[in-house]
Coordinates of C-alpha atoms in Angstrom, one line a residue:
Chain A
X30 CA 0.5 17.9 -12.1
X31 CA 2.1 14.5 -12.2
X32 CA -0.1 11.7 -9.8
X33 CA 1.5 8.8 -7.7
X34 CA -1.1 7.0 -5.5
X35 CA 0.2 4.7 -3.5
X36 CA -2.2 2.0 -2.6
X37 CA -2.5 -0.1 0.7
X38 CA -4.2 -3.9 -0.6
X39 CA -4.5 -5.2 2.6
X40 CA -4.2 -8.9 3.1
X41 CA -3.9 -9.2 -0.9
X42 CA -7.1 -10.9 -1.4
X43 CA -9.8 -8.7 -3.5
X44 CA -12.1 -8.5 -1.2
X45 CA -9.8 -7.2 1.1
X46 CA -9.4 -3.8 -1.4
X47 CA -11.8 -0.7 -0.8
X48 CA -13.7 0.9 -3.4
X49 CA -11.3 3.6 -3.9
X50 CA -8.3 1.7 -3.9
X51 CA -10.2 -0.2 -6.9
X52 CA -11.1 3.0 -8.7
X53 CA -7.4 4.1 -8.5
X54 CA -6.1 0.8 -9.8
X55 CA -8.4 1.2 -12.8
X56 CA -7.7 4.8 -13.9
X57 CA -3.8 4.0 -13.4
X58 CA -1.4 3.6 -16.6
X59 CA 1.3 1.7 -14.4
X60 CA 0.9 -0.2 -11.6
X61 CA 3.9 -1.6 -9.7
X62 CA 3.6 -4.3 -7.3
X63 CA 5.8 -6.8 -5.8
X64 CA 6.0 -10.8 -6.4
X65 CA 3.4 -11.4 -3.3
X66 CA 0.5 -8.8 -4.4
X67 CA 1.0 -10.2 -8.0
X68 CA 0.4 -13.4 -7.5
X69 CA -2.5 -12.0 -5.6
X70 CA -3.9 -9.6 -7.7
X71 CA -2.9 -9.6 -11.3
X72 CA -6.2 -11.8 -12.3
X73 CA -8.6 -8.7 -11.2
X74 CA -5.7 -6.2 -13.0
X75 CA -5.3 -5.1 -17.0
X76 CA -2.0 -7.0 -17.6
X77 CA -0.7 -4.4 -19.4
X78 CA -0.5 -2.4 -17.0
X79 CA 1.0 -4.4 -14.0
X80 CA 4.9 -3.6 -13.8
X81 CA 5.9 -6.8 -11.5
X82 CA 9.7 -6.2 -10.9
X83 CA 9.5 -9.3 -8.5
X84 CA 13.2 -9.2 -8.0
X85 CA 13.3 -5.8 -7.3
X86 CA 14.0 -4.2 -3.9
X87 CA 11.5 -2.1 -2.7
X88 CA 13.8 0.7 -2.6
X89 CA 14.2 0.3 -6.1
X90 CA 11.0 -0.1 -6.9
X91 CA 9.3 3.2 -5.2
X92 CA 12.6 5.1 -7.2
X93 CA 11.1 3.3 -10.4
X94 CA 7.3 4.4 -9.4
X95 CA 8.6 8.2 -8.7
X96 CA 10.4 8.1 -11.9
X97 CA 7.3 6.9 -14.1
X98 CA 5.1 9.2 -12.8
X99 CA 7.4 12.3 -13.7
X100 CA 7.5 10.8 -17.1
X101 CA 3.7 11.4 -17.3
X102 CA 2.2 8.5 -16.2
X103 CA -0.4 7.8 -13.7
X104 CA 1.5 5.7 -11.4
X105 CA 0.2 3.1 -8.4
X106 CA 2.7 1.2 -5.8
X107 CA 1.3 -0.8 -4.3
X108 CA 2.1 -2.3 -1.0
X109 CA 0.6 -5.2 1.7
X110 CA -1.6 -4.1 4.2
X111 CA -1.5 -0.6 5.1
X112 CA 1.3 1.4 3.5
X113 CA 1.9 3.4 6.5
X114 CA 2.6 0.7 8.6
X115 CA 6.2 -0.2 8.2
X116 CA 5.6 0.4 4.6
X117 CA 6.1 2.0 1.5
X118 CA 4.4 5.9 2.2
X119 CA 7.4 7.1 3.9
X120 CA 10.2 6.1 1.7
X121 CA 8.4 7.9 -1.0
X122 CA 7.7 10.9 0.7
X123 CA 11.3 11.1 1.5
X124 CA 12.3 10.8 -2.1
X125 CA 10.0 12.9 -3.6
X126 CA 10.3 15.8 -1.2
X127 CA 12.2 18.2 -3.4
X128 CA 9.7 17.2 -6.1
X129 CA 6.5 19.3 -4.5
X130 CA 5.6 21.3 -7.6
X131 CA 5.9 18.7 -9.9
X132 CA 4.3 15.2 -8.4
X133 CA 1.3 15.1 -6.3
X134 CA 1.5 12.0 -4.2
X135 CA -1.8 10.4 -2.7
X136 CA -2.3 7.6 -0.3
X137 CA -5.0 5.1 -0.2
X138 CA -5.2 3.5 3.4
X139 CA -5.4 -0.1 3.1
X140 CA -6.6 -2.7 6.1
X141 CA -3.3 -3.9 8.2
X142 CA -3.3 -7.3 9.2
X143 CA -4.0 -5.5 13.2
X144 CA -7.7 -5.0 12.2
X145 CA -7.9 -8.2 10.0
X146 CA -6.5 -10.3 12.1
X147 CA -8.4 -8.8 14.9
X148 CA -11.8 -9.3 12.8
X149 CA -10.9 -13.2 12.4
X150 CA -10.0 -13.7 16.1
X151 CA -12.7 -11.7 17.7
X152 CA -12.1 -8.3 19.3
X153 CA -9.0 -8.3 20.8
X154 CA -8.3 -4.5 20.4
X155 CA -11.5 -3.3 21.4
X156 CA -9.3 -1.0 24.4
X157 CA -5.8 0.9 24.4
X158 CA -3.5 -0.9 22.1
X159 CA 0.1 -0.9 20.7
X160 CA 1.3 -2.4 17.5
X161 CA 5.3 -3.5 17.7
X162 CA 7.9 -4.8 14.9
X163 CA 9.6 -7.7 16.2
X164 CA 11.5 -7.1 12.3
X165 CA 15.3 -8.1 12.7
X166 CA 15.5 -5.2 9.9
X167 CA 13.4 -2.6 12.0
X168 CA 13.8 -3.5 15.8
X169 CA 16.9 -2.9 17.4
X170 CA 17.5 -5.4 20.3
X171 CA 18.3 -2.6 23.2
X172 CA 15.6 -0.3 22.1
X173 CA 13.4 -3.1 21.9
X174 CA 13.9 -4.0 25.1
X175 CA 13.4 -0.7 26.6
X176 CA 10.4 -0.4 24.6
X177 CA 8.3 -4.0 26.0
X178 CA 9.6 -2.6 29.3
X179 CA 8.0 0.6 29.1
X180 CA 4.7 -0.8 27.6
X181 CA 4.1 -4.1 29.3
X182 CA 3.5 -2.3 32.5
X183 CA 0.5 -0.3 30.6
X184 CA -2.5 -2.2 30.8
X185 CA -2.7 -2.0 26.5
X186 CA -3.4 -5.0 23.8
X187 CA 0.1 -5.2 22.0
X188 CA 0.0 -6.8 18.6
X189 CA 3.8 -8.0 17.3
X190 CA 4.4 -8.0 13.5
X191 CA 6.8 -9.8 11.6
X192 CA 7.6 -12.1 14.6
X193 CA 9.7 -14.2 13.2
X194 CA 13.5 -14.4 12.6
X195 CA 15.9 -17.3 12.2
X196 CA 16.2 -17.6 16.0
X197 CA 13.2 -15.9 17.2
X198 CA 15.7 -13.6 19.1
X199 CA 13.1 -10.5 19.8
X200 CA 10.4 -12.5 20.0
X201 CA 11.9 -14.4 23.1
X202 CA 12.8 -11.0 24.7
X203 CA 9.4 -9.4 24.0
X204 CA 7.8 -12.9 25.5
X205 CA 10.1 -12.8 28.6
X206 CA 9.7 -9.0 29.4
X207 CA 5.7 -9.1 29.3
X208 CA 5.6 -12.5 31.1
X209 CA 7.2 -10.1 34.1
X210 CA 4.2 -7.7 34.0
X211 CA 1.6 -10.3 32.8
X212 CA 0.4 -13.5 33.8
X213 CA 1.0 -16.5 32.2
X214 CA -2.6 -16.8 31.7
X215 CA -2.9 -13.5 29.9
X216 CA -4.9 -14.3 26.2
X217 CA -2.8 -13.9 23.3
X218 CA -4.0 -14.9 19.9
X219 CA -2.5 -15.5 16.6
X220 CA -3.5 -14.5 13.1
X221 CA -1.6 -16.9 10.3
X222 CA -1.9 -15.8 6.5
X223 CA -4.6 -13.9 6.7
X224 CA -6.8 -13.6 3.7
X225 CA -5.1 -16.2 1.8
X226 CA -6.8 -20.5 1.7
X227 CA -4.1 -21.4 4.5
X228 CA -5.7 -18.4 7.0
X229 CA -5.5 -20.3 10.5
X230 CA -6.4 -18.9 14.3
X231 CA -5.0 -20.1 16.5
X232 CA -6.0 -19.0 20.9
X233 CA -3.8 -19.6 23.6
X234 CA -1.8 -18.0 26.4
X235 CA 0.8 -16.1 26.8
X236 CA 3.1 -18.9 29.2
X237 CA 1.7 -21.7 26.7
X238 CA 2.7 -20.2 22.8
X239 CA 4.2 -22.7 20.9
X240 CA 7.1 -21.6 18.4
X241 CA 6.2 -23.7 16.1
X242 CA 3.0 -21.8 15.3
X243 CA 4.3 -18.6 14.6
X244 CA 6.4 -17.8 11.0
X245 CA 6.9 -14.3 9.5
X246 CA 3.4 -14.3 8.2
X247 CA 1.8 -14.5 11.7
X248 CA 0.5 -11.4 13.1
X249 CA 0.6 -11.8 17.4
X250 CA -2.3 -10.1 19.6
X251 CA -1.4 -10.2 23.3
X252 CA -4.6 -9.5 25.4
X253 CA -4.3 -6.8 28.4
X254 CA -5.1 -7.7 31.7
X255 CA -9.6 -7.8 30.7
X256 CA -9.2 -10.1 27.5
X257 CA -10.7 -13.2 27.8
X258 CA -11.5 -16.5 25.7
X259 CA -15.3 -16.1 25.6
X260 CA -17.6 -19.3 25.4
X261 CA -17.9 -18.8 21.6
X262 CA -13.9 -19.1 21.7
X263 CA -12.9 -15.4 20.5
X264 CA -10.6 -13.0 21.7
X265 CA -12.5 -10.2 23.0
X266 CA -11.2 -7.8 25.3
X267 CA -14.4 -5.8 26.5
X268 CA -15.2 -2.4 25.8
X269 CA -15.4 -0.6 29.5
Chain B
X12 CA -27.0 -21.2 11.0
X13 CA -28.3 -17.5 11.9
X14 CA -26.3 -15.3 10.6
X15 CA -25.0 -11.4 11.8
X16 CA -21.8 -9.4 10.0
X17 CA -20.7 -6.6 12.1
X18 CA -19.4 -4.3 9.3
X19 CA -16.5 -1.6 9.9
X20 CA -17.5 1.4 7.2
X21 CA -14.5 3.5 7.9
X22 CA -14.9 6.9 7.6
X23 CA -18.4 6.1 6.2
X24 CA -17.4 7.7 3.0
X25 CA -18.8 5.1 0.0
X26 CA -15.4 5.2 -1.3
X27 CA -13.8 4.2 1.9
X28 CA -15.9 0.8 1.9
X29 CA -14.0 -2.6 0.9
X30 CA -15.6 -5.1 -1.6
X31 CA -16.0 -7.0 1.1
X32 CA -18.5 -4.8 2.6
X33 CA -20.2 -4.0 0.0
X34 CA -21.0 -8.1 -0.8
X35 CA -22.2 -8.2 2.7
X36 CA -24.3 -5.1 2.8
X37 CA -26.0 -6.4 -1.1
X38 CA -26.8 -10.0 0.8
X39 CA -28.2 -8.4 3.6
X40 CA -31.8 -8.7 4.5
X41 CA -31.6 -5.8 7.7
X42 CA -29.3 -3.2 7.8
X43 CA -29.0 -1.9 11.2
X44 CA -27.0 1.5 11.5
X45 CA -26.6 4.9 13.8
X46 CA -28.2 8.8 12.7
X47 CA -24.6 9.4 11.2
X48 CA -24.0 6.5 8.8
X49 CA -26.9 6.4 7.5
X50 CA -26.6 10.0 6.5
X51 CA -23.4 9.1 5.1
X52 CA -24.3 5.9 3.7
X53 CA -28.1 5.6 2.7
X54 CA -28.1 6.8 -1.0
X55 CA -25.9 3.9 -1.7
X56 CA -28.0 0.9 0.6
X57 CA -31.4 -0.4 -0.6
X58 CA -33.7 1.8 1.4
X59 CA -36.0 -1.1 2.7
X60 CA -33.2 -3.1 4.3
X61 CA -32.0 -0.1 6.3
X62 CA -33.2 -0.2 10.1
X63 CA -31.3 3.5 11.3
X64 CA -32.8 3.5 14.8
X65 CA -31.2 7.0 15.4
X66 CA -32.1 7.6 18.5
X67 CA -31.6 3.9 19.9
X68 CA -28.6 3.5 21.8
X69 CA -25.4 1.7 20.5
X70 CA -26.0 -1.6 23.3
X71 CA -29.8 -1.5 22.3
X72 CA -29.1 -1.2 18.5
X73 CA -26.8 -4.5 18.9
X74 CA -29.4 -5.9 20.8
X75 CA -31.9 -5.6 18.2
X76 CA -30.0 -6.6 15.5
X77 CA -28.9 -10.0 17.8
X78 CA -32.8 -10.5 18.1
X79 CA -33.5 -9.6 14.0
X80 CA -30.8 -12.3 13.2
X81 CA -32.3 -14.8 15.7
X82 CA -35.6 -14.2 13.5
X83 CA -34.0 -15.9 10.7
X84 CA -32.7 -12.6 8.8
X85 CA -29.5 -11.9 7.4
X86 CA -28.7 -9.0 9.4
X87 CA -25.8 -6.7 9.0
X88 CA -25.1 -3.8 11.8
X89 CA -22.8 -1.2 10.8
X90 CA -20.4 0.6 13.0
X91 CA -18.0 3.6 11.7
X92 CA -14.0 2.9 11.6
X93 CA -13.3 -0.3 12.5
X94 CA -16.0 -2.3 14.6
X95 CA -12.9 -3.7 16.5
X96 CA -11.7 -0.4 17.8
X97 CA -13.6 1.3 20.6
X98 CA -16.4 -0.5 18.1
X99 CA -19.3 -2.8 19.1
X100 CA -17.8 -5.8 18.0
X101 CA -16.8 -6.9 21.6
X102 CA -20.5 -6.1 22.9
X103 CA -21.9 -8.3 20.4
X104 CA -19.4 -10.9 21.3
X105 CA -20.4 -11.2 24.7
X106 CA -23.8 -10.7 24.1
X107 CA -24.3 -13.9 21.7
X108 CA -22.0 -16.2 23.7
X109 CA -24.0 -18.2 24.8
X110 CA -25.9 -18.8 21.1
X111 CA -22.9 -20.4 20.0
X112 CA -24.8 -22.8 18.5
X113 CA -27.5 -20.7 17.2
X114 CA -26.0 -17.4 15.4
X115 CA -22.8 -17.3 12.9
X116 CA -20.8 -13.8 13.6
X117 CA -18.5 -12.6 11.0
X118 CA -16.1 -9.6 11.2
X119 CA -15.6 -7.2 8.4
X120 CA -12.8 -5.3 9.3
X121 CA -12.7 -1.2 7.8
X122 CA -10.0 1.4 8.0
X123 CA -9.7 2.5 11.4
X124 CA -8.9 7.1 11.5
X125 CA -6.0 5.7 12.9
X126 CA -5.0 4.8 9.3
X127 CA -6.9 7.0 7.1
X128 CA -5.6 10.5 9.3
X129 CA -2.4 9.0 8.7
X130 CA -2.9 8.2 5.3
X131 CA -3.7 12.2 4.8
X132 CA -1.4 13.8 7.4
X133 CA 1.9 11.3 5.3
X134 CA 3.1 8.7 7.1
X135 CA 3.8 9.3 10.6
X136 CA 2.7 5.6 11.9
X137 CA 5.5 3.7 9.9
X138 CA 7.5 2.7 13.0
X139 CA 5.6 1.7 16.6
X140 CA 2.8 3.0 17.8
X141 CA -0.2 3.1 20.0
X142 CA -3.8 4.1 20.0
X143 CA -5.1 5.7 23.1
X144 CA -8.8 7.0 23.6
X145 CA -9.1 10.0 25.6
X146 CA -13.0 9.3 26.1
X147 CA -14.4 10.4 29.0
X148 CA -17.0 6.8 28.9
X149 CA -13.9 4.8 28.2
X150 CA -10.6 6.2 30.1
X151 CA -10.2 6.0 33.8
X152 CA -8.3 9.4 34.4
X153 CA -5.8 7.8 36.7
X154 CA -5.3 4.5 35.0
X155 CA -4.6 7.3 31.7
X156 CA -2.2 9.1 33.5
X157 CA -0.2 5.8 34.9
X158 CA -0.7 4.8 30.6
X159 CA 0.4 7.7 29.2
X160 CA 3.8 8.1 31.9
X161 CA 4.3 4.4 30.7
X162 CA 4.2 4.5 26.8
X163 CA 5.5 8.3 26.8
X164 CA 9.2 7.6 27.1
X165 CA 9.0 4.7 24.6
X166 CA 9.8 6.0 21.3
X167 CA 6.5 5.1 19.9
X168 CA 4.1 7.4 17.9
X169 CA 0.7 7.5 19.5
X170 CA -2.7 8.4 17.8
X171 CA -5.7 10.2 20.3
X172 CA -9.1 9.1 19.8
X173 CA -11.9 11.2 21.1
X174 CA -9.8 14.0 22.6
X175 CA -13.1 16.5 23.1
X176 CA -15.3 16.6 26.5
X177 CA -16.5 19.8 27.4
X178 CA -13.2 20.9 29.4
X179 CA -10.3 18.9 27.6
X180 CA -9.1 17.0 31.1
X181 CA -7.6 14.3 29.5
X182 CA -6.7 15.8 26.9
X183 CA -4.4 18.4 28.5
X184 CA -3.6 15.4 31.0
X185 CA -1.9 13.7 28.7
X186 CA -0.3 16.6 26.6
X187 CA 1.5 17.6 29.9
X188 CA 2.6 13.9 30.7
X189 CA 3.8 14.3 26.8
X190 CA 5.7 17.6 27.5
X191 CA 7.7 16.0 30.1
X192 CA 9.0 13.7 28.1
X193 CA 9.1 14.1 24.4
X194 CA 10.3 18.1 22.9
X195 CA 7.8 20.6 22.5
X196 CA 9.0 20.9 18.9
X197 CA 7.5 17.3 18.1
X198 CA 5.5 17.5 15.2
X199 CA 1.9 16.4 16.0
X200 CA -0.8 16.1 13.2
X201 CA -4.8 16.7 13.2
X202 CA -6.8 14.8 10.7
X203 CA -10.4 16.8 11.0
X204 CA -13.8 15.0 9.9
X205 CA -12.1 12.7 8.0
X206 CA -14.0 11.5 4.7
X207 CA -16.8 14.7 4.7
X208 CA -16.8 17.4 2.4
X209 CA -15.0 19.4 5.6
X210 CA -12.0 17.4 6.0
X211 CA -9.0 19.3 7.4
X212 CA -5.6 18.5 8.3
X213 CA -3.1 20.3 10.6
X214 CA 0.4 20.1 11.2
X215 CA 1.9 21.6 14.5
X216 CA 4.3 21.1 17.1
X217 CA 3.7 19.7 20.5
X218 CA 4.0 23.1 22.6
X219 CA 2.0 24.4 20.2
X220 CA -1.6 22.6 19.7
X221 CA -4.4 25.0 19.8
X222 CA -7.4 23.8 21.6
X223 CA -9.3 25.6 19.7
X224 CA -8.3 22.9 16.3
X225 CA -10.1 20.2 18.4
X226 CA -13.2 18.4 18.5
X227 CA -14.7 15.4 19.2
X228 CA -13.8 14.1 15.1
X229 CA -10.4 15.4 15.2
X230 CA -7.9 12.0 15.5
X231 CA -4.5 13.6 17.0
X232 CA -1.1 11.8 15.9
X233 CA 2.1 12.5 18.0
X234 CA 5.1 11.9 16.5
X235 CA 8.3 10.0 17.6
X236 CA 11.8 11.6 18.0
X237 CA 12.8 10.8 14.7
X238 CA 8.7 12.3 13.2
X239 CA 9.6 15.2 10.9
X240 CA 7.8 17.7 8.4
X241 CA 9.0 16.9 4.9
X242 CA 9.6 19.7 2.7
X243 CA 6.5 18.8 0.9
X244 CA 4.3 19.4 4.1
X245 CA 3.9 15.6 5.4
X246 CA 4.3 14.5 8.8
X247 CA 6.9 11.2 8.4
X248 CA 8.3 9.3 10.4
X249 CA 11.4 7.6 8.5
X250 CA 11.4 3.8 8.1
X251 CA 14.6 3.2 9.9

């Protein structure tokens, strides 16, 4: 049977990997992986294996992956964080649904930047929480809407990926719809580049974030209505 | 400075470990952890470092391992999934708030069943979701019912955690919020004991979960209306 793992890295940085997801990338023949996870990883990878078709769009690239691994190669894609988590698992199982007796596909969960960034800022998800694209690409701007609405009434953590856009259009909505159902004071934390030398924190509150903090590599955590800013300045919403 | 990791060992399968973790766990002088990890995880830890107080409460066990560090160890207390997530990381938090001064905490994040049941069930997390515990120590059974009527309608996937007690009440609480709002023909995945030798998955439909598939290490996914079963037998829900 033909194999296709595809492989979550996490925040990029080695350490970041599991064991298994390092056991896979050594027993691969092929291992595709975009500009970002190159730069990343290739020093801990065999070079000859790494396919880095930087200019590739990920569509392209998981067709490329499928299409190496039916040509009898072990094959790993891999992809940031979590590849479940507006990632690559799902456009692959789409393609390769007719393709059930002849490629076996396996996922390796990798650590999204909800739990890592949680881990640096303190324990912000500890209760109930929702995780939200703010993605121009992914979010549309009426079901958005109707989505913060529904969820910022619920007393649950919300962390916002990809916040930013060129006119922070849905983050402004999401920001204006919870600050309805939340107080101003409500703890919100932000996780910037996690696992790479420029990884910042930054704590503050949800009337007080400043824009200028927050670029498409910040990962948002917006307290419920427990979190608080403990003495040791984390993020920790308690447990009961 | 004192130092204490709080260590996330996923599904406490070796494997499932990141190279993180495993640094941490070598450097460690004490390694404080519960009857079940230390079944899972022993053969791979140096047996004098291991402090598996298995009858010791979760609060006291992060008590003790507060007061070990204080005594000048490197101390490392382990907690399954991510610490983060209905974890002790938020106990330990408050607990050493005041020591600010004295004890240096560090996160090490680890995949969350959240992520790893997805990982095996396909992808059924790639758009928004939330994670709800149907604990019976953690959720309030009215504030879950007001939740679960707010974040139904949104067209979010949502991932159970700890669905058993002995007679199901929130459980079947929030399946009939559920039924009143989503199709009973949404697909809905079980990911059983995930990481042990008895690992399961199950695919079904919402009108259709048997009671009888669930127990207190079963992680239930619900999908979204767009959540379908692939030809290939995976629960996905599509990108866009």
């Amino acid at each position: 049977m033909k194999k296709l793992y595809i492989v979550g890295v996490g925040s990029g940085n080695y350490d970041d990997l599991t064991i298994k997801a390092t056991k896979i990338l050594n027993l691969s023949d092929l291992i595709y992986c975009d500009e970002r996870t190159f730069k990343q990883l290739s020093r801990y990878l065999e070079k000859n294996k790494i396919v880095s078709n930087s200019y590739t769009a990920t569509k392209e690239r998981c067709v490329n992956a499928i299409n190496s691994a039916l040509e009898n190669k072990v094959v790993s894609i891999l992809g940031s964080g979590d590849t479940g988590i507006y990632g690559i698992s799902s456009l692959i199982l789409e393609y390769t649904e007719d393709l059930i007796d002849e490629i076996n596909i396996e996922i390796i969960p990798g650590i999204t930047s909800a739990i890592s960034g949680a881990s640096l800022l303190g324990s912000p998800l500890t209760q109930d929480f929702a995780v939200i694209t703010l993605s121009d690409n992914l979010a549309n701007y009426e079901e958005l809407k109707a989505k913060i609405n529904s969820i910022a009434n619920a007393n649950l953590s919300i962390v916002f990926y990809s916040p930013q856009n060129s006119t922070y259009k849905n983050l402004l909505l999401a920001l204006e719809i919870l600050l309805t159902y939340r107080s101003s004071e409500t703890i919100v934390g932000l996780a910037k580049k996690i696992g790479t030398n420029n990884q910042k924190i930054i704590i503050t509150n949800l009337g007080k974030i400043n824009l200028e903090d927050i670029d498409s590599h910040t990962t948002i955590f917006i307290g419920n209505k427990k979190t608080k800013l403990t003495k040791n300045k984390k993020m920790v919403t308690p447990l009961l």
